[in-house]
Amino acid sequence: SQQGEEDPQALSIQEGENATMNCSYKTSINNLQWYRQNSGRGLVHLILIRSNEREKHSGRLRVTLDTSKKSSSLLITASRAADTASYFCATDDDMRFGAGTRLTVKP
Amino acid sequence: GAVVSQHPSWVICKSGTSVKIECRSLDFQATTMFWYRQFPKQSLMLMATSNEGSKATYEQGVEKDKFLINHASLTLSTLTVTSAHPEDSSFYICSARGGGEAPYEQYFGPGTRLTVT
């Protein structure tokens, strides 16, 4: 079974709002990665956070990691319609994916 | 970021024929490559992991004789769907992971859409 599990499975927000999605995993990790997939396309690597990091920023993306809870969150601030996609997390030692979070940003 | 290409981007073949899909890392050496398939509105399902020069490790339930994987060089892995059937129609995606400064970062190809008629 997969290591990363995303939550919620679907999220619908208005443009300009923030979107938060979560990822839980089972075993200890060296790092965790977040990806985005637009419909019918490959995955785009968004951000990697290492196990000794608690928070990381990249543009409008903010990722947190809580190794004690074995969870991570991805926050997209000031969302845009172009952010509409599915988002997945995966850990370094297990590149199996969960169902992902399908984000819809309404203009 | 690093670039991974796939060829072809889409292919239609007749039932019973074989189809080869190529995955190339264009600007880095990929020590490990992964092959996934994805059905509409579903997540990616890992099929196999391959390391250059060694046999691929297949996930449970994936037929290794049907989905032949060859990782012959550090920049190329191929997936051959043998004796394809309509149920093999799917979106196949590869990803590559290399060493260097970002050994854990994984880069995905754009995918290959296979339709078996």
PDB file of N, CA and C in Angstrom, chain A residues 30-31 33 35 37 40-45 48 50 88 92-93 95-100 102, chain B residues 34 36 38 41-44 46 59 91 93 97 101-102 104-111 113:
ATOM      1  N   ASN A  30      13.306  10.299   5.165  1.00  0.00           N
ATOM      2  CA  ASN A  30      14.407  11.245   4.997  1.00  0.00           C
ATOM      3  C   ASN A  30      13.889  12.561   4.425  1.00  0.00           C
ATOM      4  N   ASN A  31      12.874  12.454   3.570  1.00  0.00           N
ATOM      5  CA  ASN A  31      12.285  13.662   3.014  1.00  0.00           C
ATOM      6  C   ASN A  31      10.908  13.351   2.464  1.00  0.00           C
ATOM      7  N   GLN A  33       8.018  14.839  -0.547  1.00  0.00           N
ATOM      8  CA  GLN A  33       7.902  15.706  -1.724  1.00  0.00           C
ATOM      9  C   GLN A  33       6.431  15.920  -2.076  1.00  0.00           C
ATOM     10  N   TYR A  35       3.803  17.113  -5.248  1.00  0.00           N
ATOM     11  CA  TYR A  35       3.710  17.195  -6.693  1.00  0.00           C
ATOM     12  C   TYR A  35       2.345  17.725  -7.098  1.00  0.00           C
ATOM     13  N   GLN A  37      -0.393  17.658 -10.517  1.00  0.00           N
ATOM     14  CA  GLN A  37      -0.697  17.050 -11.808  1.00  0.00           C
ATOM     15  C   GLN A  37      -1.913  17.743 -12.397  1.00  0.00           C
ATOM     16  N   GLY A  40      -4.469  14.937 -17.334  1.00  0.00           N
ATOM     17  CA  GLY A  40      -3.883  14.357 -18.530  1.00  0.00           C
ATOM     18  C   GLY A  40      -2.413  14.652 -18.738  1.00  0.00           C
ATOM     19  N   ARG A  41      -1.764  15.152 -17.707  1.00  0.00           N
ATOM     20  CA  ARG A  41      -0.338  15.484 -17.838  1.00  0.00           C
ATOM     21  C   ARG A  41       0.489  14.694 -16.830  1.00  0.00           C
ATOM     22  N   GLY A  42       1.812  14.827 -16.962  1.00  0.00           N
ATOM     23  CA  GLY A  42       2.708  14.233 -15.974  1.00  0.00           C
ATOM     24  C   GLY A  42       2.708  15.051 -14.697  1.00  0.00           C
ATOM     25  N   LEU A  43       3.457  14.586 -13.729  1.00  0.00           N
ATOM     26  CA  LEU A  43       3.532  15.290 -12.457  1.00  0.00           C
ATOM     27  C   LEU A  43       4.634  16.336 -12.469  1.00  0.00           C
ATOM     28  N   VAL A  44       4.376  17.429 -11.796  1.00  0.00           N
ATOM     29  CA  VAL A  44       5.366  18.488 -11.664  1.00  0.00           C
ATOM     30  C   VAL A  44       5.832  18.521 -10.217  1.00  0.00           C
ATOM     31  N   HIS A  45       7.149  18.466 -10.039  1.00  0.00           N
ATOM     32  CA  HIS A  45       7.719  18.513  -8.695  1.00  0.00           C
ATOM     33  C   HIS A  45       7.572  19.931  -8.145  1.00  0.00           C
ATOM     34  N   LEU A  48      10.454  19.894  -2.015  1.00  0.00           N
ATOM     35  CA  LEU A  48      10.958  18.801  -1.192  1.00  0.00           C
ATOM     36  C   LEU A  48      11.291  19.359   0.177  1.00  0.00           C
ATOM     37  N   ARG A  50      12.986  18.215   3.884  1.00  0.00           N
ATOM     38  CA  ARG A  50      13.772  17.175   4.525  1.00  0.00           C
ATOM     39  C   ARG A  50      13.260  16.911   5.939  1.00  0.00           C
ATOM     40  N   PHE A  88      -0.274  15.668  -4.937  1.00  0.00           N
ATOM     41  CA  PHE A  88       0.130  14.404  -4.326  1.00  0.00           C
ATOM     42  C   PHE A  88       1.370  14.606  -3.477  1.00  0.00           C
ATOM     43  N   ASP A  92      10.555   9.676   0.332  1.00  0.00           N
ATOM     44  CA  ASP A  92      11.760   9.303  -0.399  1.00  0.00           C
ATOM     45  C   ASP A  92      11.884   7.824  -0.651  1.00  0.00           C
ATOM     46  N   ASP A  93      11.450   7.042   0.311  1.00  0.00           N
ATOM     47  CA  ASP A  93      11.689   5.623   0.167  1.00  0.00           C
ATOM     48  C   ASP A  93      10.494   4.886  -0.417  1.00  0.00           C
ATOM     49  N   MET A  95       7.806   5.639  -3.488  1.00  0.00           N
ATOM     50  CA  MET A  95       7.229   6.519  -4.492  1.00  0.00           C
ATOM     51  C   MET A  95       5.858   6.045  -4.948  1.00  0.00           C
ATOM     52  N   ARG A  96       5.132   5.451  -4.042  1.00  0.00           N
ATOM     53  CA  ARG A  96       3.733   5.133  -4.328  1.00  0.00           C
ATOM     54  C   ARG A  96       2.896   6.338  -3.917  1.00  0.00           C
ATOM     55  N   PHE A  97       1.836   6.571  -4.644  1.00  0.00           N
ATOM     56  CA  PHE A  97       1.013   7.749  -4.400  1.00  0.00           C
ATOM     57  C   PHE A  97      -0.355   7.376  -3.856  1.00  0.00           C
ATOM     58  N   GLY A  98      -0.869   8.281  -3.041  1.00  0.00           N
ATOM     59  CA  GLY A  98      -2.238   8.133  -2.579  1.00  0.00           C
ATOM     60  C   GLY A  98      -3.183   8.690  -3.619  1.00  0.00           C
ATOM     61  N   ALA A  99      -4.416   8.860  -3.204  1.00  0.00           N
ATOM     62  CA  ALA A  99      -5.450   9.309  -4.133  1.00  0.00           C
ATOM     63  C   ALA A  99      -5.273  10.767  -4.530  1.00  0.00           C
ATOM     64  N   GLY A 100      -4.530  11.513  -3.730  1.00  0.00           N
ATOM     65  CA  GLY A 100      -4.314  12.912  -4.047  1.00  0.00           C
ATOM     66  C   GLY A 100      -5.458  13.801  -3.590  1.00  0.00           C
ATOM     67  N   ARG A 102      -7.796  16.738  -5.075  1.00  0.00           N
ATOM     68  CA  ARG A 102      -8.201  17.424  -6.311  1.00  0.00           C
ATOM     69  C   ARG A 102      -8.673  18.823  -5.940  1.00  0.00           C
TER      70      ARG A 102
ATOM     71  N   PHE B  34      11.111   4.950 -12.448  1.00  0.00           N
ATOM     72  CA  PHE B  34       9.862   4.354 -11.999  1.00  0.00           C
ATOM     73  C   PHE B  34       8.847   4.401 -13.134  1.00  0.00           C
ATOM     74  N   TYR B  36       4.681   4.106 -13.913  1.00  0.00           N
ATOM     75  CA  TYR B  36       3.355   4.156 -13.329  1.00  0.00           C
ATOM     76  C   TYR B  36       2.312   4.029 -14.434  1.00  0.00           C
ATOM     77  N   GLN B  38      -1.944   5.110 -14.930  1.00  0.00           N
ATOM     78  CA  GLN B  38      -2.996   5.904 -14.308  1.00  0.00           C
ATOM     79  C   GLN B  38      -4.262   5.804 -15.127  1.00  0.00           C
ATOM     80  N   LYS B  41      -9.152   9.812 -13.709  1.00  0.00           N
ATOM     81  CA  LYS B  41      -9.599  10.316 -12.404  1.00  0.00           C
ATOM     82  C   LYS B  41      -9.124   9.438 -11.251  1.00  0.00           C
ATOM     83  N   GLN B  42      -8.056   8.699 -11.471  1.00  0.00           N
ATOM     84  CA  GLN B  42      -7.479   7.908 -10.396  1.00  0.00           C
ATOM     85  C   GLN B  42      -6.032   8.313 -10.181  1.00  0.00           C
ATOM     86  N   SER B  43      -5.483   7.825  -9.096  1.00  0.00           N
ATOM     87  CA  SER B  43      -4.104   8.164  -8.793  1.00  0.00           C
ATOM     88  C   SER B  43      -3.146   7.323  -9.631  1.00  0.00           C
ATOM     89  N   LEU B  44      -1.883   7.631  -9.501  1.00  0.00           N
ATOM     90  CA  LEU B  44      -0.862   6.851 -10.197  1.00  0.00           C
ATOM     91  C   LEU B  44      -0.644   5.543  -9.452  1.00  0.00           C
ATOM     92  N   LEU B  46       2.029   2.603  -9.021  1.00  0.00           N
ATOM     93  CA  LEU B  46       3.397   2.200  -9.315  1.00  0.00           C
ATOM     94  C   LEU B  46       3.413   0.793  -9.883  1.00  0.00           C
ATOM     95  N   GLU B  59       5.849  -4.355  -8.852  1.00  0.00           N
ATOM     96  CA  GLU B  59       4.888  -4.329  -7.760  1.00  0.00           C
ATOM     97  C   GLU B  59       4.007  -5.576  -7.840  1.00  0.00           C
ATOM     98  N   PHE B  91      -2.895   5.586 -19.162  1.00  0.00           N
ATOM     99  CA  PHE B  91      -1.896   6.644 -19.230  1.00  0.00           C
ATOM    100  C   PHE B  91      -0.668   6.131 -18.486  1.00  0.00           C
ATOM    101  N   ILE B  93       3.151   6.725 -17.138  1.00  0.00           N
ATOM    102  CA  ILE B  93       4.046   7.822 -16.769  1.00  0.00           C
ATOM    103  C   ILE B  93       5.321   7.242 -16.185  1.00  0.00           C
ATOM    104  N   ARG B  97      15.022   9.442 -11.076  1.00  0.00           N
ATOM    105  CA  ARG B  97      15.682  10.001  -9.904  1.00  0.00           C
ATOM    106  C   ARG B  97      17.181   9.823 -10.092  1.00  0.00           C
ATOM    107  N   GLU B 101      23.336  16.608  -6.379  1.00  0.00           N
ATOM    108  CA  GLU B 101      22.916  17.466  -5.273  1.00  0.00           C
ATOM    109  C   GLU B 101      21.487  17.180  -4.805  1.00  0.00           C
ATOM    110  N   ALA B 102      20.702  16.557  -5.651  1.00  0.00           N
ATOM    111  CA  ALA B 102      19.305  16.298  -5.289  1.00  0.00           C
ATOM    112  C   ALA B 102      18.974  14.837  -5.553  1.00  0.00           C
ATOM    113  N   TYR B 104      17.171  12.703  -4.087  1.00  0.00           N
ATOM    114  CA  TYR B 104      15.821  12.208  -3.817  1.00  0.00           C
ATOM    115  C   TYR B 104      14.762  12.865  -4.665  1.00  0.00           C
ATOM    116  N   GLU B 105      15.114  13.944  -5.322  1.00  0.00           N
ATOM    117  CA  GLU B 105      14.097  14.603  -6.130  1.00  0.00           C
ATOM    118  C   GLU B 105      13.771  13.756  -7.342  1.00  0.00           C
ATOM    119  N   GLN B 106      12.517  13.676  -7.602  1.00  0.00           N
ATOM    120  CA  GLN B 106      12.037  12.798  -8.667  1.00  0.00           C
ATOM    121  C   GLN B 106      11.351  13.650  -9.720  1.00  0.00           C
ATOM    122  N   TYR B 107      11.668  13.372 -10.966  1.00  0.00           N
ATOM    123  CA  TYR B 107      11.122  14.155 -12.068  1.00  0.00           C
ATOM    124  C   TYR B 107      10.329  13.242 -12.993  1.00  0.00           C
ATOM    125  N   PHE B 108       9.166  13.731 -13.372  1.00  0.00           N
ATOM    126  CA  PHE B 108       8.234  12.924 -14.142  1.00  0.00           C
ATOM    127  C   PHE B 108       8.219  13.311 -15.613  1.00  0.00           C
ATOM    128  N   GLY B 109       8.008  12.301 -16.434  1.00  0.00           N
ATOM    129  CA  GLY B 109       7.782  12.555 -17.845  1.00  0.00           C
ATOM    130  C   GLY B 109       6.355  13.039 -18.058  1.00  0.00           C
ATOM    131  N   PRO B 110       6.042  13.481 -19.257  1.00  0.00           N
ATOM    132  CA  PRO B 110       4.708  14.016 -19.558  1.00  0.00           C
ATOM    133  C   PRO B 110       3.649  12.946 -19.742  1.00  0.00           C
ATOM    134  N   GLY B 111       4.072  11.688 -19.781  1.00  0.00           N
ATOM    135  CA  GLY B 111       3.105  10.604 -19.916  1.00  0.00           C
ATOM    136  C   GLY B 111       2.900  10.155 -21.351  1.00  0.00           C
ATOM    137  N   ARG B 113      -0.147   8.195 -23.562  1.00  0.00           N
ATOM    138  CA  ARG B 113      -1.510   7.662 -23.531  1.00  0.00           C
ATOM    139  C   ARG B 113      -1.600   6.502 -24.525  1.00  0.00           C
TER     140      ARG B 113
END
